Coordinates of C-alpha atoms in Angstrom, one line a residue:
Chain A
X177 CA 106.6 189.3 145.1
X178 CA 108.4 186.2 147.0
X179 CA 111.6 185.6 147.3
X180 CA 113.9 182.8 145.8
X181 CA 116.8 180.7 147.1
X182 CA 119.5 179.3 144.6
X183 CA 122.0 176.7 146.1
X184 CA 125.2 177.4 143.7
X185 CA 128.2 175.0 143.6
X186 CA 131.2 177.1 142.3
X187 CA 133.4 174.2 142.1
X188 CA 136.5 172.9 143.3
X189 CA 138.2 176.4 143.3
X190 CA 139.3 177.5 139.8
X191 CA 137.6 180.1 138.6
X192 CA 137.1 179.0 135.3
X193 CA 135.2 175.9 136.6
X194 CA 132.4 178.1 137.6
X195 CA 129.7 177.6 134.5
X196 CA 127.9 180.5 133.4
X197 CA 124.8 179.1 134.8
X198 CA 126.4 179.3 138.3
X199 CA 128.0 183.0 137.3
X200 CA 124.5 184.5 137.0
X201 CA 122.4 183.1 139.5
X202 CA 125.6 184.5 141.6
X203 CA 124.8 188.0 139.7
X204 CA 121.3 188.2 140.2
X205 CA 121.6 187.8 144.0
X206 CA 121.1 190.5 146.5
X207 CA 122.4 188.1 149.2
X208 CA 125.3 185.7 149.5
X209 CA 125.5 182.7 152.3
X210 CA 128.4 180.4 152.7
X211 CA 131.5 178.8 154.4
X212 CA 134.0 182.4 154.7
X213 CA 136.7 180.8 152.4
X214 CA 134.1 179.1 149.0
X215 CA 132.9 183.0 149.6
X216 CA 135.9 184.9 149.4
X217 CA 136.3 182.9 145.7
X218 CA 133.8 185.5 144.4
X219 CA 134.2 189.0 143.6
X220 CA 132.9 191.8 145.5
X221 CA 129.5 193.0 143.5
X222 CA 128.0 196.3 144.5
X223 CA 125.1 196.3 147.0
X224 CA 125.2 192.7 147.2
X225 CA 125.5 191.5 150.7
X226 CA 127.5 188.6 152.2
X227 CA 127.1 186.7 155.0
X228 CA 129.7 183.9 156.0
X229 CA 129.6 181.4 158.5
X230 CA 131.5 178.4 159.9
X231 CA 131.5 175.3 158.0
X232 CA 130.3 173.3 161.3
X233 CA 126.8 175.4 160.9
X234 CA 124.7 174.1 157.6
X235 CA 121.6 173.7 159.2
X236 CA 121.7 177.0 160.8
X237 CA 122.7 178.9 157.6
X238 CA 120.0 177.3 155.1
X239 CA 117.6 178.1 157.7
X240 CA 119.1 181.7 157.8
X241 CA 119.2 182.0 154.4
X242 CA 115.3 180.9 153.8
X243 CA 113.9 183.3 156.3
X244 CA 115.7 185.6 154.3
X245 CA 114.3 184.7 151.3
X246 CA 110.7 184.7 152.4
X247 CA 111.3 188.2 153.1
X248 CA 111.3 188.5 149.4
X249 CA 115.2 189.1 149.1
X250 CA 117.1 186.5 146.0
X251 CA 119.2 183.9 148.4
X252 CA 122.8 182.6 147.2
X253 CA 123.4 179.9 149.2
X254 CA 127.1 178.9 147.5
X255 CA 128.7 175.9 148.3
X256 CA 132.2 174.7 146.6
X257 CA 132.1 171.9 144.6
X258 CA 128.4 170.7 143.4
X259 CA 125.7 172.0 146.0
X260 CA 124.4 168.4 145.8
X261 CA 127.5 166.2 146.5
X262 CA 127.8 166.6 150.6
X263 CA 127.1 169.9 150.3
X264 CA 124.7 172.9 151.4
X265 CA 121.4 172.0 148.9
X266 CA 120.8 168.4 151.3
X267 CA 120.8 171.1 154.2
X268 CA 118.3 173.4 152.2
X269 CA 115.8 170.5 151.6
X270 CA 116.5 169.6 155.0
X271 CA 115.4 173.4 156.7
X272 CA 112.6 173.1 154.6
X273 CA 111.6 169.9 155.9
X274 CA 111.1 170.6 159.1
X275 CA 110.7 174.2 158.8
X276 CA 107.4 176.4 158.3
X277 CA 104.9 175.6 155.7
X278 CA 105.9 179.3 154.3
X279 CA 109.3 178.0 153.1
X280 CA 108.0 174.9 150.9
X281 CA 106.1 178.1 148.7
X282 CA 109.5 179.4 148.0
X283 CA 110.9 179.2 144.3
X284 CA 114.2 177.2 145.3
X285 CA 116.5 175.8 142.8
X286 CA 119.9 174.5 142.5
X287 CA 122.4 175.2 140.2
X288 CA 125.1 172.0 140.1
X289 CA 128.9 172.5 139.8
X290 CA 132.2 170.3 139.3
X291 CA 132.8 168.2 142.6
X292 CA 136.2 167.7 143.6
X293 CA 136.4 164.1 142.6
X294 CA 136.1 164.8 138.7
X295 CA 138.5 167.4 139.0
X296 CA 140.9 165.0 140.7
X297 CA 140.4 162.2 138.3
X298 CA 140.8 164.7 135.2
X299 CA 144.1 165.7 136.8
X300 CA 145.2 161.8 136.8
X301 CA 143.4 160.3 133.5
X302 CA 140.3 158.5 134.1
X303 CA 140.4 156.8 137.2
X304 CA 136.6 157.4 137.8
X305 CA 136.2 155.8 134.2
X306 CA 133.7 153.1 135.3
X307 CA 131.9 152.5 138.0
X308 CA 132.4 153.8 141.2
X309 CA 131.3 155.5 144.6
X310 CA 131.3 158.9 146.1
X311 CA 131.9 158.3 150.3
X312 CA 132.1 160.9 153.1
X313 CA 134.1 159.9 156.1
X314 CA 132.5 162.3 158.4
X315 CA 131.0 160.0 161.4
X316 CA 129.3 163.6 163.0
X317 CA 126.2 162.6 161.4
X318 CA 126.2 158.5 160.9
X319 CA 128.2 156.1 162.4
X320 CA 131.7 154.8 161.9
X321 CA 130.5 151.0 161.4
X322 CA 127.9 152.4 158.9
X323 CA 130.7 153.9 157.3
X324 CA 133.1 150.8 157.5
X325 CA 130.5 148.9 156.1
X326 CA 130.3 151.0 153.0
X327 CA 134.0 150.5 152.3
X328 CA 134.0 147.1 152.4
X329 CA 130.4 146.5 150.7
X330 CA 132.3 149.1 147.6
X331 CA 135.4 147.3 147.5
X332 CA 134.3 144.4 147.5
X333 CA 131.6 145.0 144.9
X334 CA 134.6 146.3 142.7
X335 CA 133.8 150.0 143.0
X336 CA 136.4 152.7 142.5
X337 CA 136.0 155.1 145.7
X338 CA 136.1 158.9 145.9
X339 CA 136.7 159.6 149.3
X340 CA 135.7 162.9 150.7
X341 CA 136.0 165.0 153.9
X342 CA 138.9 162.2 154.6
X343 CA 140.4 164.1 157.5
X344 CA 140.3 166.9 159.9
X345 CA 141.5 167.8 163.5
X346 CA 138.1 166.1 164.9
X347 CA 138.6 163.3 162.4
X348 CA 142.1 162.1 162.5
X349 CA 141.9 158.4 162.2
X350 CA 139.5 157.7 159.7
X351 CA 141.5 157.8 156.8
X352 CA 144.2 155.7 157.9
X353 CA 141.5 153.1 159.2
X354 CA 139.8 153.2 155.9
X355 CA 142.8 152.4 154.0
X356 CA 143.6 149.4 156.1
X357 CA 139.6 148.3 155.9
X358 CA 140.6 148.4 151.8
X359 CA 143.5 147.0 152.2
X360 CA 142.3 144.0 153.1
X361 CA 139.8 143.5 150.3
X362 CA 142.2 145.4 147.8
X363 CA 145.2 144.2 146.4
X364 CA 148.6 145.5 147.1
X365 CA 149.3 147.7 144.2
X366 CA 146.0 149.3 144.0
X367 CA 146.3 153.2 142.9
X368 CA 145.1 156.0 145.5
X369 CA 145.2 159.8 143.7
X370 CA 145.5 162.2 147.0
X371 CA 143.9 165.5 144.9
X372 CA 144.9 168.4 147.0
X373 CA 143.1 171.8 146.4
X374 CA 143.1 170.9 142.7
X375 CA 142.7 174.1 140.5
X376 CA 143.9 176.5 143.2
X377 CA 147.8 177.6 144.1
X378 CA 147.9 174.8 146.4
X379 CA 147.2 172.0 144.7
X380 CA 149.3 169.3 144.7
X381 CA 148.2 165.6 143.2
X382 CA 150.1 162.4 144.5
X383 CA 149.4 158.9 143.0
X384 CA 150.4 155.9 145.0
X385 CA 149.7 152.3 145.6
X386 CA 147.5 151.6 148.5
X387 CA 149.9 149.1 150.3
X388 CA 152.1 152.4 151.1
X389 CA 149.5 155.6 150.6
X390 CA 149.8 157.6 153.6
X391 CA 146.9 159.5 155.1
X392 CA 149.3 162.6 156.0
X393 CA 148.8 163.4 152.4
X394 CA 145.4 164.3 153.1
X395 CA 144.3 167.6 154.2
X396 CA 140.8 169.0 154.6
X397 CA 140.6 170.1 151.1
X398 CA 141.6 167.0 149.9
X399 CA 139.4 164.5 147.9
X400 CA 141.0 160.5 148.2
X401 CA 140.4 158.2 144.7
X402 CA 140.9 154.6 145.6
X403 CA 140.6 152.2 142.2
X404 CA 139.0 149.0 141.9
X405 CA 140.6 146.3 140.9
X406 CA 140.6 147.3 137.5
X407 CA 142.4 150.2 137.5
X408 CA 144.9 150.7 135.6
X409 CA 148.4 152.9 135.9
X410 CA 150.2 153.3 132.3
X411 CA 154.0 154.3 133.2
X412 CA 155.5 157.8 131.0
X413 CA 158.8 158.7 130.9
X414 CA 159.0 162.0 131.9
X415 CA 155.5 162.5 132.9
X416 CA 152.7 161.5 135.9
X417 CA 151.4 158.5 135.0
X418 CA 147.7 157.9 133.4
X419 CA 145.6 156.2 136.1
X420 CA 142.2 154.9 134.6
X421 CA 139.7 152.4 134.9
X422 CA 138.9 150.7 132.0
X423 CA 134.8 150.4 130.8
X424 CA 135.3 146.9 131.0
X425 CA 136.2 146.9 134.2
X426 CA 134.1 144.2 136.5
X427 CA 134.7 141.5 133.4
X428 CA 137.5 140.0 135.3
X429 CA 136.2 139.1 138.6
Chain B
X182 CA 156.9 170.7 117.9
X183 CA 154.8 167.9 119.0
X184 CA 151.2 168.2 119.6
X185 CA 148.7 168.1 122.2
X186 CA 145.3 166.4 123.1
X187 CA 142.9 167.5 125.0
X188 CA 139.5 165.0 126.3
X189 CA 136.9 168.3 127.1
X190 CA 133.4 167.1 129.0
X191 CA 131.3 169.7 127.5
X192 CA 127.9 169.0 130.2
X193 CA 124.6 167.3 130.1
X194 CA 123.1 169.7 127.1
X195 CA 123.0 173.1 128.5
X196 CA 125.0 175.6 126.7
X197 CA 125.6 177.8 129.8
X198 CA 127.0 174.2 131.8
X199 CA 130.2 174.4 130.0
X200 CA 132.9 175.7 131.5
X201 CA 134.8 178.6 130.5
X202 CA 138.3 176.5 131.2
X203 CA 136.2 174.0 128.5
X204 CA 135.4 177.0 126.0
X205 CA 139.2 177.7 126.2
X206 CA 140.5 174.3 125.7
X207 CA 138.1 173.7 122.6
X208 CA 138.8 177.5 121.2
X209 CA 142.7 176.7 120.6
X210 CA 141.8 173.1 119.1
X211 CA 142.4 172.1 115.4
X212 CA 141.1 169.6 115.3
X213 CA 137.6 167.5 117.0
X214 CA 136.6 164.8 117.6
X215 CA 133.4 163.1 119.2
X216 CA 130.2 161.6 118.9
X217 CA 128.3 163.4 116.1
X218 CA 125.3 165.2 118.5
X219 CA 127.9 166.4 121.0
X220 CA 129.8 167.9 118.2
X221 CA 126.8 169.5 116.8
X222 CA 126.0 171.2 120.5
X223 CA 129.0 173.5 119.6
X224 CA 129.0 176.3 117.4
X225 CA 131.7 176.2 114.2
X226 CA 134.9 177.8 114.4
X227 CA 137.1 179.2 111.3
X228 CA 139.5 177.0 110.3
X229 CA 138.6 173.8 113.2
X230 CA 138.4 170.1 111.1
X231 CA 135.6 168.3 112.9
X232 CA 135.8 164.5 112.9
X233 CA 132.0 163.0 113.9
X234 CA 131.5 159.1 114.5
X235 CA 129.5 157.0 116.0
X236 CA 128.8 156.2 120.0
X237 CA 129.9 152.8 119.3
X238 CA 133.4 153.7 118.1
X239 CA 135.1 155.0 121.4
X240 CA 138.3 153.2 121.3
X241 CA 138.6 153.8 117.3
X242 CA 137.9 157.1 117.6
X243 CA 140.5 157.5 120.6
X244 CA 143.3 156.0 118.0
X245 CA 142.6 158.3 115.6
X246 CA 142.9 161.3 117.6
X247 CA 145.9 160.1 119.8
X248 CA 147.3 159.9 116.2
X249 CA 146.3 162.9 114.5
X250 CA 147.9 164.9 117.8
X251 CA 150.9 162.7 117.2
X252 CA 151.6 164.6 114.1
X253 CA 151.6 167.4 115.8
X254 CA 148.1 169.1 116.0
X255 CA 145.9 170.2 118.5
X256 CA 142.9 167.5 119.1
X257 CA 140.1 167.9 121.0
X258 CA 138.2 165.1 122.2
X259 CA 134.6 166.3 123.2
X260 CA 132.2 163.9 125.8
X261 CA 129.1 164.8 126.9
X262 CA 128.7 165.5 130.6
X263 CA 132.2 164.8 132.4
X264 CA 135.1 163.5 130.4
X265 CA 135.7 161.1 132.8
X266 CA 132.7 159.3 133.8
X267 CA 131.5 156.7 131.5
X268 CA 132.9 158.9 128.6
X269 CA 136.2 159.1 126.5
X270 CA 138.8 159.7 128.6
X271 CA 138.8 156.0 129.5
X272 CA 138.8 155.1 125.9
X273 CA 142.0 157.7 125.4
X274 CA 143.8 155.9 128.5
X275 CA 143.2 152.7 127.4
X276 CA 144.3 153.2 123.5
X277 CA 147.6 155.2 125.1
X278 CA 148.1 151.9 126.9
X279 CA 148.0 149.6 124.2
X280 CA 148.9 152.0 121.5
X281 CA 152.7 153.0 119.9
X282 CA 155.0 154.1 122.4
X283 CA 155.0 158.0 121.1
X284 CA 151.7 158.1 122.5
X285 CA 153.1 157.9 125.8
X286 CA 155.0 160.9 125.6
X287 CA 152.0 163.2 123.8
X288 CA 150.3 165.7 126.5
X289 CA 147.3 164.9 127.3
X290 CA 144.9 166.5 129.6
X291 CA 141.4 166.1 130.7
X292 CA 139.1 169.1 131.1
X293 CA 136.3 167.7 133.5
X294 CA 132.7 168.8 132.9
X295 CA 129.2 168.6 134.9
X296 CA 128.3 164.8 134.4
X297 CA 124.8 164.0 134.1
X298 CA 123.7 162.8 137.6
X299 CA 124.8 166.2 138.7
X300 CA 122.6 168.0 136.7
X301 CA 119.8 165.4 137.0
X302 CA 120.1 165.6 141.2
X303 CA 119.7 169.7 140.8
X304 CA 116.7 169.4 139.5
X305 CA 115.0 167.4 142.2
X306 CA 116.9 168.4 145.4
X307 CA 119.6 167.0 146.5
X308 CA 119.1 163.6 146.2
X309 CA 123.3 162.8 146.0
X310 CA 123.3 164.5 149.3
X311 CA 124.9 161.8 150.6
X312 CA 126.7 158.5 149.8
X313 CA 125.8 157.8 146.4
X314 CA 127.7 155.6 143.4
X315 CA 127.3 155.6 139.3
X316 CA 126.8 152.7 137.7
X317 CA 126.4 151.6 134.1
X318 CA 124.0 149.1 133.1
X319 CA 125.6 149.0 129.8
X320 CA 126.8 145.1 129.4
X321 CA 128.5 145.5 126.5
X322 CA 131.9 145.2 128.4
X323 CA 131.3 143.1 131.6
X324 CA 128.8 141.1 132.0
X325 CA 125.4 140.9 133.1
X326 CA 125.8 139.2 136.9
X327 CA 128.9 142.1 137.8
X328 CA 125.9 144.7 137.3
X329 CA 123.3 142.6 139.4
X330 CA 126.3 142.4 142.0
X331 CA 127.2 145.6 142.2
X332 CA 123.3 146.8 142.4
X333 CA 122.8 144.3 145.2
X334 CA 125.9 145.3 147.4
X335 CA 125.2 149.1 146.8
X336 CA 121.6 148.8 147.7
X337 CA 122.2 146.5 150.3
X338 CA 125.0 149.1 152.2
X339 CA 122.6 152.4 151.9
X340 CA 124.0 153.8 148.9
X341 CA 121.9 156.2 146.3
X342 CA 122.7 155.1 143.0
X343 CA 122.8 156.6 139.9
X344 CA 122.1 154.5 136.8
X345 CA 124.0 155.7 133.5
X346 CA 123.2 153.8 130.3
X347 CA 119.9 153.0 131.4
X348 CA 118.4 151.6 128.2
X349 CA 118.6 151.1 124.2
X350 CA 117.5 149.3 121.4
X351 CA 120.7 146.9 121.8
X352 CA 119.6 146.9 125.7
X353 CA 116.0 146.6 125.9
X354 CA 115.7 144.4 129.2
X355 CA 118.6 145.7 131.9
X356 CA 116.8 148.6 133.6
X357 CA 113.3 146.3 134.2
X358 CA 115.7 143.8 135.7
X359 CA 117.7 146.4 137.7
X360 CA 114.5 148.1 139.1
X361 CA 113.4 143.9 140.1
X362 CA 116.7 143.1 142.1
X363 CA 116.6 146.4 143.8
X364 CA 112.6 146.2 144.5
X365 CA 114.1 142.9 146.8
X366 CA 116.5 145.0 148.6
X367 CA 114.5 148.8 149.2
X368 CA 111.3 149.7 150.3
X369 CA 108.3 150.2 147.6
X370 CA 108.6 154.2 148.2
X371 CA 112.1 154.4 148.0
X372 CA 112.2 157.6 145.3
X373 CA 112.9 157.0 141.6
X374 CA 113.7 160.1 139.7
X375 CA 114.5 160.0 135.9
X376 CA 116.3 162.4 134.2
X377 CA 115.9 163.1 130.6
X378 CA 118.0 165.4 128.2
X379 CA 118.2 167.8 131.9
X380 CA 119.2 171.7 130.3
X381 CA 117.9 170.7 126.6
X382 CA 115.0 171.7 125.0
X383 CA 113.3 168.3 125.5
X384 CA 113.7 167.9 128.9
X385 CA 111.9 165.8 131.1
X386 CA 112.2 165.0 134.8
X387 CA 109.7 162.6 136.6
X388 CA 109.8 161.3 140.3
X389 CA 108.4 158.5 141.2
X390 CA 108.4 155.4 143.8
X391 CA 110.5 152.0 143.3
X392 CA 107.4 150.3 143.3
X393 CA 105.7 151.7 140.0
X394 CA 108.8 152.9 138.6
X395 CA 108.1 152.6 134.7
X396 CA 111.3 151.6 132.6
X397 CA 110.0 153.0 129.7
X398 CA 110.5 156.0 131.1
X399 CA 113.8 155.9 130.2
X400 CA 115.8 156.3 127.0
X401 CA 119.6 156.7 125.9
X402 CA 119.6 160.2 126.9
X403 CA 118.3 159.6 130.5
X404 CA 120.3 159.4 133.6
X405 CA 117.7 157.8 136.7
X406 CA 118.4 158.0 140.0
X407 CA 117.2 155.3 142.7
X408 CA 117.6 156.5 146.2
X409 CA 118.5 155.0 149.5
X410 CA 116.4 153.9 152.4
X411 CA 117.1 157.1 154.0
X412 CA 116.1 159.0 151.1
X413 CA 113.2 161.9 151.9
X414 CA 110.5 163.3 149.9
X415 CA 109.1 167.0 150.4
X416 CA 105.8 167.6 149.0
X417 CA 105.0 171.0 148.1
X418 CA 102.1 172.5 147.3
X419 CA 101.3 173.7 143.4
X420 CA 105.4 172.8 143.4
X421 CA 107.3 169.4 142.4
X422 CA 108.4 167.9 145.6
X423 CA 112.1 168.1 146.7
X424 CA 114.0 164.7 146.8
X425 CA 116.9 164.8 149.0
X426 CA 119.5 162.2 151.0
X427 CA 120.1 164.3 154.8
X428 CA 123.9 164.2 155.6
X429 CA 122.8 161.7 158.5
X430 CA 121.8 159.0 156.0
X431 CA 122.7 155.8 157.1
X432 CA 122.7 156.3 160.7
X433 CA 119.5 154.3 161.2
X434 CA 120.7 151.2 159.6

């Protein structure tokens, strides 16, 4: 009998973000690939077997994790978030690709999970309530003009924009180059929700206006919201404002 | 004591695609409110009111519960997929904004969900593997040559996009246009994949090319998915192919 491979997104790091769905294709599995930290989220199952790499290494661990499963074994390949948002199931189909014939046999599905942006918006209202864009900033793989482009092609479209992978030690500009790419398509007083390990002990959430946001609020398990236009920030006393963006947003421009 | 609201994105369908955190929030409500199929996904509970209305009623139906938690219950507002994303907790914002000024002090949280596109990507690959955005098509609420801008500039700057709101009987025309304006901008076997009622019982998932992409494949419970010029297509044998966007996309523009 032949293996399979499941790519699983566990979500942004709460535990009760994982679905069911996600739970039991975990449970099923006889081995477990991932980035050491999204598998150190799960509990230990008996005779399951783990094997953790660096985050650097995608390519390498789908491919790992295929041969594995065309040994017959039932692959985990867990990534945080969604396995489809900038995460480990585009490195799957990739292996597969260009791998051997054997591998495009396999029974390979993935499961889908909450990515960090709609966990960050829920924490701040609705700021991803109307149209909007998903970007990576990480130039290993494509081009910062390609990337520059995007930002100032979704701004000026009047896209919100979840920013991810914003910054790292081999990415330390990017951010702050972004921002001043938006701000010169953006208005002043445009909201930017820094959503920092949200779900998890850590997290902290900081809403600002792009003219001051500051890209030392970002970590590497941060996800950046940048509004359109239309976003909107209703004031509380007493409470973090509600930042949202309003389904008619785009009427106005 | 003063009472609570909570805006819950209960998935695309699936039962085991709601979170537990979801479960949890909707368990201690008193009250819900929604759209009547969404309601009908979950099972009763002793002693929960449930207030149905239609699709059409979203800022109406955000009053009424902003109110009814204003006296001091616990409200539920249920969406289908994410809360967030084209769904009610926009409505909520916006109705808190213009609304009495008790509203303002209420607490109010979001519980996000798996939104549709997520689901809808699983089941092909990973074809949000990279830069992607969500659009509506619904021009209810802005008009018609925002959504033909926006399709334009997102095509034009390598983005995958995700169209929500794809078609109804009040919106007959939109998705035939969309698929024209972005036949001028990608290349005729640029992949098309439509997602239909994704984890339900009437499921139906069809890939196809730009070119001979079928709007009447589409109804209001369809998500479609139009990829990017560096979107790739495994065919496998006896299998559906896998649609996915590499993590380099883009760096060949």
């Amino acid at each position: 009998m032949s293996g399979k491979l499941h790519v699983i997104g566990i979500g942004p790091g709460h535990p009760d973000q994982i679905t069911p769905e996600a739970q039991e294709a975990i449970a099923v599995s006889t081995d477990l690939f991932g980035y050491g930290p999204y598998l150190d989220r799960l509990p230990p199952a008996a005779g399951q077997q783990r094997h953790a790499s660096d985050n650097r290494e995608e390519l390498a661990r789908a491919r790992a994790a295929l041969d594995l499963a065309a040994s017959g074994k039932r692959v985990a390949v867990i990534s945080g978030g969604d396995a489809g948002v900038f995460a480990m199931a585009a490195a799957v189909c990739e292996a597969v690709e260009h791998g051997p014939a054997a591998w495009r046999a396999l029974d390979i599905a993935v499961v889908p999970g909450l990515t960090a942006m709609l966990a960050v918006a829920a924490r701040a209202g609705a700021p991803l309530g109307h149209d909007f864009c998903a970007l990576s900033l990480s130039d290993n793989l494509k081009p910062w003009p390609v990337i520059a482009g995007r930002l100032r092609a979704a701004a000026a479209a009047g896209f919100v924009i979840a920013l991810y992978n914003p910054i790292s030690r081999a990415r330390p500009w990017q951010l702050g180059e972004a921002f001043a790419i938006l701000r010169e398509q953006l208005p002043p007083a445009t909201p930017v929700i820094f959503g920092r390990a949200v779900g998890r002990a850590a997290e902290r959430v900081t809403i600002t206006a792009l003219a001051s946001a500051d890209p030392a609020l970002a970590d590497m398990a941060t996800c950046v919201i940048v509004g359109s236009p239309g976003t909107r920030v209703v004031e509380r006393p007493g409470l973090p404002p509600l930042v949202y963006s309003p389904r008619s947003s785009g009427a106005d421009i």
